[in-house]
Amino acid sequence: MNTAGYDSPGYERLQSQVIPGYGSLARLAVALLAVSPAARAPGAAVLVAGCGTGAELVEAVAQRPDWQLTAIDPSDEMLEESRQRLADQAGIDWRQTTAEALVDQPGIAGRFAGALSVLVLQSLPDDGSKLAFLSALARSLQPGAQLVLVDLMQTSLPSLEGQLEQAWAGFQRASGLDPLPAARHQGLHPVGLARLTSLVNAAGFGDPARVFQALGFEGFLLQRRA
Ligand SMILES: C[S@@+](CC[C@H](N)C(=O)[O-])C[C@H]1O[C@@H](n2cnc3c(N)ncnc32)[C@H](O)[C@@H]1O
């Protein structure tokens, strides 16, 4: 996904022109996690993995000001943009790191009552990198805690693939953009539902429950096995 221009209004405007429903993703993801079995508790510790320019953090602070948030991103430009945007929110634990490196830091394994990963897994190749990311998130969570995962997926109906790609290009054109090339040409690595299920099961989660979808962008609830 194009991450050119890290100022949050510019970045998020572009994301809204490319990703159907982007304007609601963070709000929906936080609303789902806020009523999850563990993160519904007051003062729950919540991890925002791949916080980018801070869309999920803005929503988390608005909906659940009681949450103890840890925000991570390996990109110092993204993390800095996010940090400036949420400058008046004392108490966020900012870390420039990946989920895979975070989990080995002291006090992280089993710490979180919930986690959000929005549009991160899609950029990792399925060569062990996706499994390492998901396994790190599972290890960071308390048993029974949930992850809200939003990602670009391969369609489960190959006969519709061409139509969905054309519709995605049409969506971008109608949003005033020259359409980006198909996902496979953008360095993205979407997987299908069967592969996602096998990855999340191997990582320590139960089966993914789809909670929303717009074209190829799908949202899932994953529960760490007890
Ligand atoms: C497409 S952006 C999405 C940002 C934000 N979640 C949003 O929806 O606007 C993906 C972000 O994930 C970060 N990222 C990539 N690999 C990561 C990893 N292994 N662990 C945590 N974050 C990662 C990138 O640096 C980037 O900021």
Coordinates of N, CA and C in Angstrom, one line a residue, residues 1 11 14 23 80 89 110 124 126 146 157 161 172 182 214 217:
M1 N 0.8 -1.2 0.0 CA 0.0 0.0 0.0 C 0.9 1.2 0.0
Y11 N -2.0 11.1 4.2 CA -1.9 9.7 4.2 C -3.3 9.1 4.2
L14 N -5.5 9.6 1.1 CA -5.1 8.7 0.1 C -5.6 7.3 0.4
G23 N -12.4 5.0 6.0 CA -12.8 6.0 7.0 C -13.5 5.4 8.2
E80 N 6.5 8.8 14.5 CA 6.6 10.2 14.9 C 5.4 11.0 14.5
Q89 N -2.0 13.2 24.5 CA -2.5 11.9 25.1 C -1.3 11.3 25.9
G110 N 2.0 -12.2 27.1 CA 0.8 -12.4 27.9 C 0.3 -11.1 28.6
L124 N 3.3 -8.4 4.6 CA 4.4 -9.4 4.9 C 4.2 -10.6 4.0
D126 N 4.3 -14.5 2.7 CA 3.9 -15.8 3.3 C 5.1 -16.7 3.3
Q146 N -8.7 -11.1 22.5 CA -8.9 -11.0 21.1 C -8.1 -10.0 20.3
L157 N -13.6 -16.7 -4.2 CA -14.3 -17.1 -5.5 C -13.4 -16.7 -6.6
E161 N -12.4 -12.9 -9.4 CA -11.2 -12.1 -9.1 C -11.1 -11.0 -10.1
Q172 N -11.3 3.5 -7.2 CA -10.2 4.5 -7.1 C -10.4 5.6 -8.1
A182 N -2.8 -3.8 -9.5 CA -3.4 -4.9 -8.7 C -2.4 -5.2 -7.5
A214 N -15.3 -5.2 2.6 CA -15.6 -4.3 1.5 C -14.6 -4.7 0.4
F217 N -11.1 -6.1 1.2 CA -10.7 -5.8 2.6 C -11.6 -6.4 3.6

